């Protein structure tokens, strides 16, 4: 079947303020970010005929946004029940809806009061004990950070990855956030600060963990043909995948990965899907100028860098410690500060940062001549990623 | 942009038993229906690389099914948080994923213990009183049947539609269900039985309301090219839409329609989207041989028949009473018995019935020479429908 390469482009970007207390409803956040994305494209609500979003029951539906914006007609929409497995895959599915002719111009948004509303980091999500949780919850294994701690520990044991190497991710993100007025955390952070920060779930320290954030962001996409006539440099979707290995079922309710049947915790499904992702885009990892990788915890982008092929398996720790992910390194990563320092908008803010960089509109944090970006949502036994180009 | 006409086909159909008490988990139901759809296509789990579903938090995710089936690799998936607005639109979105190359062969399923698990007909869904519900719930307007009763009453006032006409829908569905071994309700039903049945929400009587059912069904789709080589007559997707007017936001939680800002309760969004739906398929309503219309309550298909253009506005009651929707009528409708008599699988069972008819494999209930079918999910201020052909 047809590939989607270069058929759809991002033409509008919209953010709200990111904060620890928005003071407004999720609905307001969603509307503000969507309105900003439409304005940014130089279009009006009358041009929008599709809306897509993802959430875990903590946000508003496309219908609410269509009503709030006053759209004359919504021709296609989807509300994907997903965590960060929706971070890039919602965009991907929406792009296919444009290709299939279901809609011409689609808003994709993620809105959440992640700090003052429903918080994702605690044990509250594990109420369902009918599945594999029955083997975890009674033993106190109830939160997402605990699951990730096991991944980090496995990677440390198998490859010698160190806490300082994980700290290098946090420090790099903070350096980038200092250049980003949108970032919630902008005070300087040293590797010593990281090493001295309190242990949250061994081996994850405070600064290995991302924030909880109130905010929203949205992108507007349309066909490549139409994108050429709009205000900004179009950012084209080259390829994308939203994959999972077969043991990826049930842990933490319904959507998150079934970690404990995953054969090898130190590997992600990104490794399996990378050949298709890069192959369909017609590029190799060497061609990627900027990477915005899902960094709910510092170990995550380390494993992703390996599994997407930017370094050898097991060398992700050394790669980040070498400075390769810094602004002047081989592969500038999380140039906005990531979830760790810009804010936790469930990974969708990574899509907007990639588009900003590819437009050449990232201001003080602009990476020179950025032409191709990889954006990854959550990668574990499930994974999702897209490749974008200017 | 490209149209999706005839690019994707349904190649496998799978059902579980429909009942009032499945005795098994929703997960089991989902797996059984998906396995049956794969078997029906003459394929194996190794051929499946995409899974899509819709639910309102009462079912299992694509990951659970991928794990349970033992899929080697899942390349695309989506879990659409939706009521019957997902009944045909999930299929539609999955078809676009095939066209865009995200997956080659996709399972779409709906599984629910709608009777013994989470029940949709009660007031429990209206816990959120922060939106428009604050103007309804305190006055006792808390359930979906109550909202539909207002639609029915409006239609009766404006167009003279009668309870007997609504009853004609129930009687016709039951006549069809008697020919359908899968149907839960197969005892004869007369118009007098309908008229004498107890009032549930005035003007809706017992037999105006569909059942609550435990069960699941699934279809397997693939590209039209590949479909030609498979076991059954391919059923091609000609067109589809999933639209909404702008005032369609918030009533009953997040996904259902914001009825009380809808300008005219007796009209549905099907009216707005019909020209695109038929236009893209290149047909007119006269070309439709079989219609499987969402019949959670008897008034619904009456309004849909008008708004899709099978009769004039306001004449839906007379149309159904004339016998036009019977097996030997102008437009055989809900040939399986519908939600009213076959079972309530949230409208997805309508897709399978349409495909069965178009294959010519509907047995005792086969409509002769059925070549084109309209399938509609829920239609109100939001609406979704597809047109299929053999």
mmCIF file of C-alpha atoms in Angstrom, chain B residues 125-375:
data_model
loop_
_atom_site.group_PDB
_atom_site.id
_atom_site.type_symbol
_atom_site.label_atom_id
_atom_site.label_comp_id
_atom_site.label_asym_id
_atom_site.label_seq_id
_atom_site.Cartn_x
_atom_site.Cartn_y
_atom_site.Cartn_z
ATOM 1 C CA UNK B 125 -22.499 7.398 33.373
ATOM 2 C CA UNK B 126 -23.539 10.900 34.388
ATOM 3 C CA UNK B 127 -21.268 11.363 37.359
ATOM 4 C CA UNK B 128 -19.621 14.401 35.860
ATOM 5 C CA UNK B 129 -21.715 17.416 36.692
ATOM 6 C CA UNK B 130 -19.185 20.067 35.835
ATOM 7 C CA UNK B 131 -20.362 20.606 32.269
ATOM 8 C CA UNK B 132 -23.820 20.943 30.854
ATOM 9 C CA UNK B 133 -24.871 18.102 33.146
ATOM 10 C CA UNK B 134 -25.201 20.633 35.944
ATOM 11 C CA UNK B 135 -28.330 21.863 34.207
ATOM 12 C CA UNK B 136 -29.771 18.365 33.747
ATOM 13 C CA UNK B 137 -28.760 16.023 36.551
ATOM 14 C CA UNK B 138 -30.317 18.010 39.409
ATOM 15 C CA UNK B 139 -33.640 17.831 37.570
ATOM 16 C CA UNK B 140 -33.478 14.074 37.190
ATOM 17 C CA UNK B 141 -32.370 14.032 33.555
ATOM 18 C CA UNK B 142 -29.553 11.565 33.985
ATOM 19 C CA UNK B 143 -29.876 8.705 31.503
ATOM 20 C CA UNK B 144 -29.477 8.198 27.800
ATOM 21 C CA UNK B 145 -33.030 6.836 27.366
ATOM 22 C CA UNK B 146 -34.355 10.095 28.811
ATOM 23 C CA UNK B 147 -32.429 12.094 26.248
ATOM 24 C CA UNK B 148 -33.712 9.933 23.415
ATOM 25 C CA UNK B 149 -37.253 10.252 24.739
ATOM 26 C CA UNK B 150 -36.989 13.980 24.122
ATOM 27 C CA UNK B 151 -35.952 13.325 20.529
ATOM 28 C CA UNK B 152 -38.885 10.983 20.051
ATOM 29 C CA UNK B 153 -41.319 13.453 21.571
ATOM 30 C CA UNK B 154 -40.002 16.276 19.419
ATOM 31 C CA UNK B 155 -40.408 14.145 16.293
ATOM 32 C CA UNK B 156 -43.963 13.234 17.309
ATOM 33 C CA UNK B 157 -44.898 16.870 17.893
ATOM 34 C CA UNK B 158 -43.273 18.204 14.742
ATOM 35 C CA UNK B 159 -44.157 15.460 12.287
ATOM 36 C CA UNK B 160 -47.000 13.492 13.823
ATOM 37 C CA UNK B 161 -44.898 10.379 14.268
ATOM 38 C CA UNK B 162 -46.749 7.790 16.353
ATOM 39 C CA UNK B 163 -45.872 5.162 18.905
ATOM 40 C CA UNK B 164 -47.236 2.524 16.511
ATOM 41 C CA UNK B 165 -44.776 3.682 13.866
ATOM 42 C CA UNK B 166 -41.918 3.303 16.316
ATOM 43 C CA UNK B 167 -43.373 -0.084 17.109
ATOM 44 C CA UNK B 168 -43.107 -1.049 13.437
ATOM 45 C CA UNK B 169 -39.321 -0.820 13.777
ATOM 46 C CA UNK B 170 -39.331 -3.161 16.769
ATOM 47 C CA UNK B 171 -41.642 -5.638 15.042
ATOM 48 C CA UNK B 172 -39.574 -5.675 11.839
ATOM 49 C CA UNK B 173 -36.356 -6.218 13.750
ATOM 50 C CA UNK B 174 -37.923 -9.104 15.642
ATOM 51 C CA UNK B 175 -39.155 -10.697 12.411
ATOM 52 C CA UNK B 176 -35.586 -10.629 11.142
ATOM 53 C CA UNK B 177 -34.162 -11.916 14.417
ATOM 54 C CA UNK B 178 -36.402 -14.966 14.231
ATOM 55 C CA UNK B 179 -34.398 -15.973 11.134
ATOM 56 C CA UNK B 180 -31.089 -15.335 12.897
ATOM 57 C CA UNK B 181 -29.686 -18.030 15.155
ATOM 58 C CA UNK B 182 -27.334 -15.528 16.713
ATOM 59 C CA UNK B 183 -30.132 -13.265 17.923
ATOM 60 C CA UNK B 184 -30.845 -13.119 21.648
ATOM 61 C CA UNK B 185 -34.538 -12.244 21.269
ATOM 62 C CA UNK B 186 -36.409 -14.530 18.856
ATOM 63 C CA UNK B 187 -39.909 -14.920 20.260
ATOM 64 C CA UNK B 188 -42.637 -13.409 18.067
ATOM 65 C CA UNK B 189 -43.494 -9.770 18.724
ATOM 66 C CA UNK B 190 -46.653 -8.074 17.472
ATOM 67 C CA UNK B 191 -47.488 -4.410 17.265
ATOM 68 C CA UNK B 192 -50.000 -5.056 20.041
ATOM 69 C CA UNK B 193 -47.240 -6.497 22.223
ATOM 70 C CA UNK B 194 -45.329 -3.268 21.612
ATOM 71 C CA UNK B 195 -48.318 -1.069 22.364
ATOM 72 C CA UNK B 196 -49.087 -2.984 25.550
ATOM 73 C CA UNK B 197 -45.523 -3.026 26.834
ATOM 74 C CA UNK B 198 -44.745 -0.893 29.825
ATOM 75 C CA UNK B 199 -43.683 2.706 29.492
ATOM 76 C CA UNK B 200 -39.983 3.159 30.274
ATOM 77 C CA UNK B 201 -39.477 6.842 29.535
ATOM 78 C CA UNK B 202 -42.488 8.451 27.940
ATOM 79 C CA UNK B 203 -42.939 8.048 24.930
ATOM 80 C CA UNK B 204 -40.512 5.095 24.856
ATOM 81 C CA UNK B 205 -42.038 1.745 25.772
ATOM 82 C CA UNK B 206 -40.116 -1.393 26.671
ATOM 83 C CA UNK B 207 -39.919 -2.612 23.086
ATOM 84 C CA UNK B 208 -38.675 0.745 21.870
ATOM 85 C CA UNK B 209 -35.497 0.095 23.865
ATOM 86 C CA UNK B 210 -32.704 -2.210 22.766
ATOM 87 C CA UNK B 211 -31.242 -4.955 24.893
ATOM 88 C CA UNK B 212 -28.130 -5.108 27.001
ATOM 89 C CA UNK B 213 -25.924 -7.919 25.747
ATOM 90 C CA UNK B 214 -22.732 -9.801 26.561
ATOM 91 C CA UNK B 215 -20.739 -10.566 23.445
ATOM 92 C CA UNK B 216 -18.168 -9.504 20.899
ATOM 93 C CA UNK B 217 -17.657 -9.290 17.181
ATOM 94 C CA UNK B 218 -14.690 -8.535 14.979
ATOM 95 C CA UNK B 219 -13.836 -7.921 11.357
ATOM 96 C CA UNK B 220 -10.520 -8.293 9.569
ATOM 97 C CA UNK B 221 -9.626 -5.809 6.836
ATOM 98 C CA UNK B 222 -6.802 -5.633 4.339
ATOM 99 C CA UNK B 223 -5.934 -3.916 1.081
ATOM 100 C CA UNK B 224 -8.218 -4.548 -1.880
ATOM 101 C CA UNK B 225 -5.277 -6.074 -3.751
ATOM 102 C CA UNK B 226 -4.690 -8.654 -1.081
ATOM 103 C CA UNK B 227 -8.385 -9.278 -0.482
ATOM 104 C CA UNK B 228 -8.816 -10.721 -3.953
ATOM 105 C CA UNK B 229 -6.718 -13.739 -3.049
ATOM 106 C CA UNK B 230 -8.584 -14.628 0.122
ATOM 107 C CA UNK B 231 -11.338 -17.093 0.904
ATOM 108 C CA UNK B 232 -14.501 -14.996 0.839
ATOM 109 C CA UNK B 233 -16.003 -12.460 -1.527
ATOM 110 C CA UNK B 234 -14.330 -9.195 -0.462
ATOM 111 C CA UNK B 235 -16.587 -6.495 0.929
ATOM 112 C CA UNK B 236 -15.168 -3.138 -0.133
ATOM 113 C CA UNK B 237 -15.373 0.126 1.773
ATOM 114 C CA UNK B 238 -16.772 2.701 -0.651
ATOM 115 C CA UNK B 239 -16.945 5.712 1.635
ATOM 116 C CA UNK B 240 -17.443 6.828 5.183
ATOM 117 C CA UNK B 241 -17.769 9.879 7.362
ATOM 118 C CA UNK B 242 -17.547 10.597 11.050
ATOM 119 C CA UNK B 243 -18.947 14.029 11.505
ATOM 120 C CA UNK B 244 -20.344 16.379 14.054
ATOM 121 C CA UNK B 245 -21.875 19.794 14.153
ATOM 122 C CA UNK B 246 -20.149 22.284 16.336
ATOM 123 C CA UNK B 247 -22.546 21.973 19.265
ATOM 124 C CA UNK B 248 -21.874 18.365 20.048
ATOM 125 C CA UNK B 249 -19.856 18.493 23.187
ATOM 126 C CA UNK B 250 -20.488 17.287 26.605
ATOM 127 C CA UNK B 251 -23.640 15.600 27.691
ATOM 128 C CA UNK B 252 -23.237 12.265 29.480
ATOM 129 C CA UNK B 253 -19.597 12.545 30.228
ATOM 130 C CA UNK B 254 -17.232 13.069 27.421
ATOM 131 C CA UNK B 255 -18.340 11.441 24.249
ATOM 132 C CA UNK B 256 -22.044 11.637 23.824
ATOM 133 C CA UNK B 257 -23.804 14.483 22.207
ATOM 134 C CA UNK B 258 -24.570 17.774 23.755
ATOM 135 C CA UNK B 259 -28.231 17.324 22.961
ATOM 136 C CA UNK B 260 -29.591 20.400 24.534
ATOM 137 C CA UNK B 261 -27.700 22.885 22.462
ATOM 138 C CA UNK B 262 -28.556 20.986 19.307
ATOM 139 C CA UNK B 263 -30.766 23.274 17.306
ATOM 140 C CA UNK B 264 -33.387 20.739 16.336
ATOM 141 C CA UNK B 265 -33.676 17.441 18.200
ATOM 142 C CA UNK B 266 -35.586 15.808 15.367
ATOM 143 C CA UNK B 267 -32.646 16.129 12.968
ATOM 144 C CA UNK B 268 -29.331 14.338 13.022
ATOM 145 C CA UNK B 269 -25.953 15.140 11.637
ATOM 146 C CA UNK B 270 -26.492 12.358 9.117
ATOM 147 C CA UNK B 271 -28.371 14.961 7.077
ATOM 148 C CA UNK B 272 -25.266 17.142 6.826
ATOM 149 C CA UNK B 273 -22.866 14.375 5.991
ATOM 150 C CA UNK B 274 -25.076 12.373 3.600
ATOM 151 C CA UNK B 275 -23.991 14.279 0.461
ATOM 152 C CA UNK B 276 -20.314 13.530 1.181
ATOM 153 C CA UNK B 277 -21.063 9.925 2.134
ATOM 154 C CA UNK B 278 -23.037 9.112 -1.012
ATOM 155 C CA UNK B 279 -21.046 11.466 -3.220
ATOM 156 C CA UNK B 280 -17.713 9.850 -2.469
ATOM 157 C CA UNK B 281 -19.211 6.410 -2.988
ATOM 158 C CA UNK B 282 -20.604 7.624 -6.305
ATOM 159 C CA UNK B 283 -24.105 6.379 -5.535
ATOM 160 C CA UNK B 284 -27.455 7.692 -4.354
ATOM 161 C CA UNK B 285 -29.712 6.352 -1.584
ATOM 162 C CA UNK B 286 -31.697 4.553 -4.303
ATOM 163 C CA UNK B 287 -28.688 2.318 -4.922
ATOM 164 C CA UNK B 288 -28.615 0.970 -1.359
ATOM 165 C CA UNK B 289 -29.895 -2.605 -1.101
ATOM 166 C CA UNK B 290 -29.622 -3.110 2.653
ATOM 167 C CA UNK B 291 -29.418 -0.651 5.546
ATOM 168 C CA UNK B 292 -28.124 -1.531 8.988
ATOM 169 C CA UNK B 293 -28.998 1.521 11.061
ATOM 170 C CA UNK B 294 -28.206 2.189 14.686
ATOM 171 C CA UNK B 295 -31.291 1.231 16.668
ATOM 172 C CA UNK B 296 -30.573 1.723 20.346
ATOM 173 C CA UNK B 297 -34.166 2.997 20.391
ATOM 174 C CA UNK B 298 -36.818 2.681 17.676
ATOM 175 C CA UNK B 299 -36.937 6.413 16.963
ATOM 176 C CA UNK B 300 -33.269 6.437 15.894
ATOM 177 C CA UNK B 301 -33.530 4.582 12.583
ATOM 178 C CA UNK B 302 -36.700 6.507 11.735
ATOM 179 C CA UNK B 303 -34.790 9.777 11.899
ATOM 180 C CA UNK B 304 -31.789 8.275 10.111
ATOM 181 C CA UNK B 305 -33.932 7.038 7.231
ATOM 182 C CA UNK B 306 -35.073 10.616 6.714
ATOM 183 C CA UNK B 307 -31.688 12.236 7.144
ATOM 184 C CA UNK B 308 -29.829 9.824 4.875
ATOM 185 C CA UNK B 309 -32.453 10.598 2.233
ATOM 186 C CA UNK B 310 -34.443 7.372 1.966
ATOM 187 C CA UNK B 311 -37.652 9.321 2.495
ATOM 188 C CA UNK B 312 -38.627 12.938 3.000
ATOM 189 C CA UNK B 313 -38.030 14.670 6.317
ATOM 190 C CA UNK B 314 -40.856 13.853 8.683
ATOM 191 C CA UNK B 315 -41.989 10.813 6.726
ATOM 192 C CA UNK B 316 -39.789 8.245 8.452
ATOM 193 C CA UNK B 317 -42.665 7.025 10.592
ATOM 194 C CA UNK B 318 -44.890 6.421 7.590
ATOM 195 C CA UNK B 319 -41.958 4.839 5.741
ATOM 196 C CA UNK B 320 -41.346 2.177 8.371
ATOM 197 C CA UNK B 321 -45.065 1.607 8.921
ATOM 198 C CA UNK B 322 -45.556 1.021 5.176
ATOM 199 C CA UNK B 323 -43.384 -2.060 5.331
ATOM 200 C CA UNK B 324 -40.600 -0.474 3.261
ATOM 201 C CA UNK B 325 -37.992 -1.696 5.767
ATOM 202 C CA UNK B 326 -39.177 -5.294 5.752
ATOM 203 C CA UNK B 327 -37.297 -8.081 4.007
ATOM 204 C CA UNK B 328 -39.431 -7.734 0.880
ATOM 205 C CA UNK B 329 -39.678 -3.960 1.084
ATOM 206 C CA UNK B 330 -37.887 -1.179 -0.735
ATOM 207 C CA UNK B 331 -35.048 -1.090 1.825
ATOM 208 C CA UNK B 332 -34.565 -4.133 4.062
ATOM 209 C CA UNK B 333 -33.275 -2.763 7.358
ATOM 210 C CA UNK B 334 -31.510 -4.349 10.307
ATOM 211 C CA UNK B 335 -31.719 -7.717 8.667
ATOM 212 C CA UNK B 336 -30.108 -9.417 11.673
ATOM 213 C CA UNK B 337 -32.627 -8.023 14.103
ATOM 214 C CA UNK B 338 -30.608 -4.993 15.073
ATOM 215 C CA UNK B 339 -29.653 -3.940 18.550
ATOM 216 C CA UNK B 340 -33.315 -4.294 19.396
ATOM 217 C CA UNK B 341 -33.432 -8.052 18.799
ATOM 218 C CA UNK B 342 -30.082 -9.510 17.725
ATOM 219 C CA UNK B 343 -28.049 -7.957 20.493
ATOM 220 C CA UNK B 344 -26.402 -4.780 21.653
ATOM 221 C CA UNK B 345 -22.769 -4.912 20.609
ATOM 222 C CA UNK B 346 -22.713 -1.146 20.426
ATOM 223 C CA UNK B 347 -23.542 -1.112 16.723
ATOM 224 C CA UNK B 348 -20.533 -3.044 15.527
ATOM 225 C CA UNK B 349 -22.674 -6.124 14.877
ATOM 226 C CA UNK B 350 -24.334 -4.041 12.146
ATOM 227 C CA UNK B 351 -21.046 -3.950 10.229
ATOM 228 C CA UNK B 352 -20.806 -7.734 10.323
ATOM 229 C CA UNK B 353 -24.402 -8.206 9.229
ATOM 230 C CA UNK B 354 -23.896 -5.885 6.273
ATOM 231 C CA UNK B 355 -20.777 -7.820 5.263
ATOM 232 C CA UNK B 356 -22.619 -11.143 5.621
ATOM 233 C CA UNK B 357 -25.401 -9.894 3.368
ATOM 234 C CA UNK B 358 -22.993 -8.570 0.752
ATOM 235 C CA UNK B 359 -21.100 -11.852 0.706
ATOM 236 C CA UNK B 360 -24.389 -13.627 0.158
ATOM 237 C CA UNK B 361 -23.760 -15.702 3.262
ATOM 238 C CA UNK B 362 -26.621 -14.569 5.474
ATOM 239 C CA UNK B 363 -28.460 -17.869 5.252
ATOM 240 C CA UNK B 364 -32.157 -17.760 6.048
ATOM 241 C CA UNK B 365 -32.062 -14.000 6.347
ATOM 242 C CA UNK B 366 -30.230 -13.355 3.059
ATOM 243 C CA UNK B 367 -31.560 -10.441 1.018
ATOM 244 C CA UNK B 368 -31.413 -11.467 -2.627
ATOM 245 C CA UNK B 369 -28.781 -9.749 -4.772
ATOM 246 C CA UNK B 370 -27.629 -7.420 -2.001
ATOM 247 C CA UNK B 371 -24.741 -5.482 -3.506
ATOM 248 C CA UNK B 372 -24.538 -2.231 -1.582
ATOM 249 C CA UNK B 373 -25.127 -1.632 2.133
ATOM 250 C CA UNK B 374 -25.288 1.435 4.314
ATOM 251 C CA UNK B 375 -24.177 0.947 7.905
#
